[in-house]
PDB file of C-alpha atoms in Angstrom:
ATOM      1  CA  UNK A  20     -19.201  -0.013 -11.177  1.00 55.00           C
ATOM      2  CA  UNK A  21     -16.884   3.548 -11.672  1.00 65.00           C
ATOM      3  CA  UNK A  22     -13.575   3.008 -11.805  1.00 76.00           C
ATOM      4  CA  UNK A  23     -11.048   4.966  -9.474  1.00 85.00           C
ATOM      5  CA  UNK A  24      -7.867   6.401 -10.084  1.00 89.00           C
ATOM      6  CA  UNK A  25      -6.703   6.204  -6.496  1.00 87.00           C
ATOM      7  CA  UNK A  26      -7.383   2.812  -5.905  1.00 87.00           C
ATOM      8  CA  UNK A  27      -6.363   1.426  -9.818  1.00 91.00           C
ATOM      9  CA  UNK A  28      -3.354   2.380  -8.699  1.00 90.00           C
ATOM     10  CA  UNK A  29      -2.641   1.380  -5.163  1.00 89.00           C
ATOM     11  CA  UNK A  30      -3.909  -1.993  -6.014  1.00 90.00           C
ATOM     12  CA  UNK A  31      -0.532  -1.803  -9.146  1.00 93.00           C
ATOM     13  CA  UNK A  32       0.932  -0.772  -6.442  1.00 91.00           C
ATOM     14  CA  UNK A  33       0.531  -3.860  -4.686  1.00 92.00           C
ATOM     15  CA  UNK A  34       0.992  -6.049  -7.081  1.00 94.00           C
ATOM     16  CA  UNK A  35       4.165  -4.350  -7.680  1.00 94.00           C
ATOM     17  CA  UNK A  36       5.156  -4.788  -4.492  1.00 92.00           C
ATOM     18  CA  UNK A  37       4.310  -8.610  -4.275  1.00 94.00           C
ATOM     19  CA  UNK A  38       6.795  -8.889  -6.744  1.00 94.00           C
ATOM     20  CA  UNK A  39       9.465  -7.351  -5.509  1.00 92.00           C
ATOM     21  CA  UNK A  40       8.740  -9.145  -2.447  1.00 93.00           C
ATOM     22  CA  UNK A  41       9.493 -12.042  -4.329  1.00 93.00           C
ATOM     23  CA  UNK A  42      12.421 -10.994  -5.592  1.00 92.00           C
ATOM     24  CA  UNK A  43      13.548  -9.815  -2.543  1.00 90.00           C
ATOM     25  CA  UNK A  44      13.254 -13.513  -0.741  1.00 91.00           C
ATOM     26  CA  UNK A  45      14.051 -15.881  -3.343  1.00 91.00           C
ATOM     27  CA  UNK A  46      17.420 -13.759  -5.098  1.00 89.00           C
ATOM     28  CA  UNK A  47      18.634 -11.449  -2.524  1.00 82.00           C
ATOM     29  CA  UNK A  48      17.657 -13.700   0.278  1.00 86.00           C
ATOM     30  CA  UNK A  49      16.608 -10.358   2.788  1.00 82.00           C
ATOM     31  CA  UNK A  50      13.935 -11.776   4.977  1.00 81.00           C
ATOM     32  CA  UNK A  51      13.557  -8.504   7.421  1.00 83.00           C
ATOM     33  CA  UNK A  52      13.493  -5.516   4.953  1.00 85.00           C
ATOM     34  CA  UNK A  53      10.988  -7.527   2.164  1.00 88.00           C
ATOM     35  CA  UNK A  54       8.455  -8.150   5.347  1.00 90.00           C
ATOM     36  CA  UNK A  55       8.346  -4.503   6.215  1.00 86.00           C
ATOM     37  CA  UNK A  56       8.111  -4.080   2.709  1.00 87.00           C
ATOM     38  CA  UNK A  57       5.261  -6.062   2.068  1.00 91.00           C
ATOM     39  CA  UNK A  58       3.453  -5.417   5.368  1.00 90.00           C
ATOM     40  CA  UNK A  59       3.359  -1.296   4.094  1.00 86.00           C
ATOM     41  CA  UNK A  60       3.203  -1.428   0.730  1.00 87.00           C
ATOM     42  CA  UNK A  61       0.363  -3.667   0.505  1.00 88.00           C
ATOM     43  CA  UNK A  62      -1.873  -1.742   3.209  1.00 88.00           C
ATOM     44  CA  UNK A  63      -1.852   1.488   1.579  1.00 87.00           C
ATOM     45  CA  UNK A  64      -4.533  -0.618  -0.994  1.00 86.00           C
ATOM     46  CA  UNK A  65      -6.807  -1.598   2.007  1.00 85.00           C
ATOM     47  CA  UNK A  66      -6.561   2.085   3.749  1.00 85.00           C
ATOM     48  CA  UNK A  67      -7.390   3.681   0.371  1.00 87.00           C
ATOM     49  CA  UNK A  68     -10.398   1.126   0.215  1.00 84.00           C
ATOM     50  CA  UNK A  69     -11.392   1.765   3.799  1.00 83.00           C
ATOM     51  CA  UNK A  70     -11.246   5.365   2.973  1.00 85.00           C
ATOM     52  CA  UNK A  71     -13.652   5.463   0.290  1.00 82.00           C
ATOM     53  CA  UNK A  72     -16.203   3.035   1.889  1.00 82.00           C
ATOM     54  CA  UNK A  73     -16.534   5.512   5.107  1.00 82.00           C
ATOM     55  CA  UNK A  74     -19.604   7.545   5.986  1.00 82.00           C
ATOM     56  CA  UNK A  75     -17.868  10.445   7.384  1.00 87.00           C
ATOM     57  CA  UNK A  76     -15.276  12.856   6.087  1.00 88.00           C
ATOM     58  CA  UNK A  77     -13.343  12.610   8.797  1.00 89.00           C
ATOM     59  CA  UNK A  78     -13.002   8.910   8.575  1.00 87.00           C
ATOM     60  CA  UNK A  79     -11.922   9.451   4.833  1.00 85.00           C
ATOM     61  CA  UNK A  80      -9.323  12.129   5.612  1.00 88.00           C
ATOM     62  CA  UNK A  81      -8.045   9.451   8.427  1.00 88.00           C
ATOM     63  CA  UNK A  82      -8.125   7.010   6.302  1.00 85.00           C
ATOM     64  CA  UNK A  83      -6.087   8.671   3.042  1.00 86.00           C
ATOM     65  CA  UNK A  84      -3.441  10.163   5.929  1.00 90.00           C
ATOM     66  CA  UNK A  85      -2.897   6.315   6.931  1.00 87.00           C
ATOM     67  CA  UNK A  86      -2.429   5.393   3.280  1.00 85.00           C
ATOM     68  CA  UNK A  87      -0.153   8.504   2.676  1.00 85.00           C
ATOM     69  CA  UNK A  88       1.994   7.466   5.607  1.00 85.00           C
ATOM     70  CA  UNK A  89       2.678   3.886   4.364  1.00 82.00           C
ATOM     71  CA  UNK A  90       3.245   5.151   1.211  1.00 81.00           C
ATOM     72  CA  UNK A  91       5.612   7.798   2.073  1.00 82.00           C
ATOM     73  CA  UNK A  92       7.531   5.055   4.273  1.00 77.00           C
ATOM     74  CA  UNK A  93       8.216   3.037   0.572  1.00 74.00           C
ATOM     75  CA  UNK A  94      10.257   6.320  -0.044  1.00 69.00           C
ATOM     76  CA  UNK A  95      13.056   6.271   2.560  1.00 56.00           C
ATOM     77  CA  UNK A  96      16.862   5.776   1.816  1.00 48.00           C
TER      78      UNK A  96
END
């Protein structure tokens, strides 16, 4: 199995974000911002993955805009 840049680090990503998450709940006690937080940061791992299963191209490009989008909502504020 090859190893992949894009998805090594989306999945650190994740993990990162798990643990903020965490964080997030159990210290700060913010229940609505952590669940957004969660909900995007963790799918930009499974659109990446998606991405780079499809047949098509177009399906790919879809599928890395997706990711880009979730990813670019972890950058607000």
């Amino acid at each position: 199995m090859y190893s992949n840049i894009i998805v090594d680090k989306s999945f650190k990503f994740a993990v990162n974000i798990v643990e903020l998450y965490k964080i997030m709940i159990n210290v700060k006690k913010e229940y609505v911002l952590s669940k957004q937080l969660l909900r995007s940061g963790t799918s930009i791992g499974a659109n990446v993955k998606e991405g780079i299963k499809t047949i098509s191209k177009a399906d790919f490009r879809n599928k890395m805009s997706i990711a880009l989008r979730k990813l670019m909502e972890q950058n607000i504020g």
